[in-house]
PDB file of C-alpha atoms in Angstrom:
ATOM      1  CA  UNK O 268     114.522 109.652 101.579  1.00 76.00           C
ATOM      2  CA  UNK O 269     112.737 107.978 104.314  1.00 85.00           C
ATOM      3  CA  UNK O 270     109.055 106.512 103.427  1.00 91.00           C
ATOM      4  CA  UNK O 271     106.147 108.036 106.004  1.00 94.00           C
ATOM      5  CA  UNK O 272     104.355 106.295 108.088  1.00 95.00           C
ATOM      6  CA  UNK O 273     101.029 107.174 109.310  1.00 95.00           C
ATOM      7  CA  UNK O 274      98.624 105.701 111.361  1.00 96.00           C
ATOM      8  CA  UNK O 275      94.632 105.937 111.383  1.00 96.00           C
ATOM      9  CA  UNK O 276      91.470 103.884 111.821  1.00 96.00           C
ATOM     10  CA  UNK O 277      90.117 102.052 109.495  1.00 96.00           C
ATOM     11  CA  UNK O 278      86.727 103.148 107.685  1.00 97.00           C
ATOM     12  CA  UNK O 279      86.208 100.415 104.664  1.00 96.00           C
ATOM     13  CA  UNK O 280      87.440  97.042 104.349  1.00 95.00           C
ATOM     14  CA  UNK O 281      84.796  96.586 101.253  1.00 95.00           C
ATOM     15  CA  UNK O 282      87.313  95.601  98.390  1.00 94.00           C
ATOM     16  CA  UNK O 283      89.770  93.159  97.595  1.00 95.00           C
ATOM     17  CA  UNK O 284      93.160  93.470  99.410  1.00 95.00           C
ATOM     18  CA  UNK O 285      92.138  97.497  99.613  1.00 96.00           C
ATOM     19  CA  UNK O 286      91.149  98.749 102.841  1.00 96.00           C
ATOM     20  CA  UNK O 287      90.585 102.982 103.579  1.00 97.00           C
ATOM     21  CA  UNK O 288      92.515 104.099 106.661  1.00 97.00           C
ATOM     22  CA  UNK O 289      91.094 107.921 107.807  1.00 97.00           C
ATOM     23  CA  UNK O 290      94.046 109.390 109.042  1.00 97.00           C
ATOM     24  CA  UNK O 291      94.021 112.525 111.379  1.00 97.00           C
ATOM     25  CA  UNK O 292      96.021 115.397 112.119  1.00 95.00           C
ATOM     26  CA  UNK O 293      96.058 118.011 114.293  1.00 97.00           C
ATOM     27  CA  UNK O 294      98.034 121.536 114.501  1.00 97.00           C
ATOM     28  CA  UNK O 295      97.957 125.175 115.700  1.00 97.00           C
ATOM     29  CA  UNK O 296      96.063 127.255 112.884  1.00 96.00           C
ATOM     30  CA  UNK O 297      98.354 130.352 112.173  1.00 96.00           C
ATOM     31  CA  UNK O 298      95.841 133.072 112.667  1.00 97.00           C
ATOM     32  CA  UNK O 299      93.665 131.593 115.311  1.00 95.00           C
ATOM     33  CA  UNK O 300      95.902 129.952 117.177  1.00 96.00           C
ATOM     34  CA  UNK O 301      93.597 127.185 118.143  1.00 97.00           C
ATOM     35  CA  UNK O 302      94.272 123.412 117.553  1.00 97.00           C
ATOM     36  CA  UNK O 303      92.373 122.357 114.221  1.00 97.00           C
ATOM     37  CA  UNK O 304      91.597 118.789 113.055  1.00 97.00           C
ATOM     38  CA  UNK O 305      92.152 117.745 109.700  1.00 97.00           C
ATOM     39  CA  UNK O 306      91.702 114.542 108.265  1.00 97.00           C
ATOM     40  CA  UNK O 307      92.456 112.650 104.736  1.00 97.00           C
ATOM     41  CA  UNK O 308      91.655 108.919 103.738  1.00 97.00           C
ATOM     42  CA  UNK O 309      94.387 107.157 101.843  1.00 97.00           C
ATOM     43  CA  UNK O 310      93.767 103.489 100.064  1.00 97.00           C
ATOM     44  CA  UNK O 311      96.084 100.878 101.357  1.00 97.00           C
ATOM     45  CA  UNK O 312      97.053  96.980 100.489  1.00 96.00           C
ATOM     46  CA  UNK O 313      96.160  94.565 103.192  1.00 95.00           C
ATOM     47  CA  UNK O 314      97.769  91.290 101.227  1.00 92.00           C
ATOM     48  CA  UNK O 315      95.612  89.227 103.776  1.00 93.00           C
ATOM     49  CA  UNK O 316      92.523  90.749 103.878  1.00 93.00           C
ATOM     50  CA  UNK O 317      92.991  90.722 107.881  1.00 94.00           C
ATOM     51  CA  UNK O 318      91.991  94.536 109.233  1.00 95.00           C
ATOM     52  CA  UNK O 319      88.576  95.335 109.298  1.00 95.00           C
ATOM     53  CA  UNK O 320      86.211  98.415 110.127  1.00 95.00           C
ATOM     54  CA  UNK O 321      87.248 100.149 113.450  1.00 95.00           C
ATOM     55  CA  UNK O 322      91.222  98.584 113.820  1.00 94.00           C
ATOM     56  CA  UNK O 323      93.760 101.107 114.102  1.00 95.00           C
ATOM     57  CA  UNK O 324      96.693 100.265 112.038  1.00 95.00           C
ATOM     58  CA  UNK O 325      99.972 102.235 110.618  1.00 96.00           C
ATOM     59  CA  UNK O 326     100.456 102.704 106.969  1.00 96.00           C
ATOM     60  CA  UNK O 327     103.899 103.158 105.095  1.00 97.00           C
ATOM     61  CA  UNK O 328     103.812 104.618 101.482  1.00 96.00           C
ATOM     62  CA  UNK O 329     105.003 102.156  98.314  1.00 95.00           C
ATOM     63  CA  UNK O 330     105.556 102.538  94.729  1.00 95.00           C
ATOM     64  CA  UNK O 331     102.318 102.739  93.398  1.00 96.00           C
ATOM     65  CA  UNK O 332     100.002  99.269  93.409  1.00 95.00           C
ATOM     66  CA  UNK O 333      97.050 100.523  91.707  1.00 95.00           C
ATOM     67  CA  UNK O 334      95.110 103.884  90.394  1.00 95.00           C
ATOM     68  CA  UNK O 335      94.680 104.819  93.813  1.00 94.00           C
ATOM     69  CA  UNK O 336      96.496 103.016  95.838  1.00 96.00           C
ATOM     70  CA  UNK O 337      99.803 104.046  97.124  1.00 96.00           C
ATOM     71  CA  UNK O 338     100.456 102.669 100.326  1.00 97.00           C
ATOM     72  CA  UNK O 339     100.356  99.692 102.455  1.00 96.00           C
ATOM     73  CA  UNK O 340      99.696  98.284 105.700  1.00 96.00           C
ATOM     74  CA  UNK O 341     102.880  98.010 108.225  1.00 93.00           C
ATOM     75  CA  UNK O 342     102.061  95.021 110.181  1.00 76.00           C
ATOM     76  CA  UNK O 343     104.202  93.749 113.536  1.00 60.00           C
ATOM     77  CA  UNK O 344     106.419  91.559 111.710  1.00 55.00           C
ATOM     78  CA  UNK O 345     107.911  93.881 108.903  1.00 55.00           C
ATOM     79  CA  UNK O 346     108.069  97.065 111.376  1.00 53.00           C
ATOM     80  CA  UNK O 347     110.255  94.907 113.634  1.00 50.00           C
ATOM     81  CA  UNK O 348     112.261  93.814 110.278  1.00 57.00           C
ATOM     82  CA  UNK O 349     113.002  97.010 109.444  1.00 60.00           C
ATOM     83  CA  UNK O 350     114.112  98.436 112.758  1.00 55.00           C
TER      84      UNK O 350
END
């Protein structure tokens, strides 16, 4: 099964290798019929502590690193690796 990728902005850089990427959706509510937002923060790696507050950046879920933390950051190289 294919991992997902999502991609969102970047709301804490605080910790260690850990950054918290808000990601958004959006979709057609089945009674209302009117686009609603939702969003969800996930806890990422960032191995280089190089993405700070504000970057947009694409996450790809990972066995698990940590308590929380089950995905990491896709960056240029290893998307164009993969493809």
């Amino acid at each position: 099964m294919p991992r997902r990728i999502l991609q969102g902005t970047v709301t804490s850089d605080k910790n260690d290798q850990t950054i918290t990427v808000l990601v958004e959706r959006r979709f057609k509510h089945p009674v209302l019929h009117k686009i609603v937002r939702s969003s969800k923060k996930y806890r990422a790696h960032d191995a280089q502590n190089q993405f700070k507050t504000g970057d947009s950046v694409r996450i790809m879920e990972c066995a698990p690193i940590s308590k929380t933390k089950r995905w990491t950051v896709v960056t240029e190289e290893a998307a164009q690796a993969t493809a």
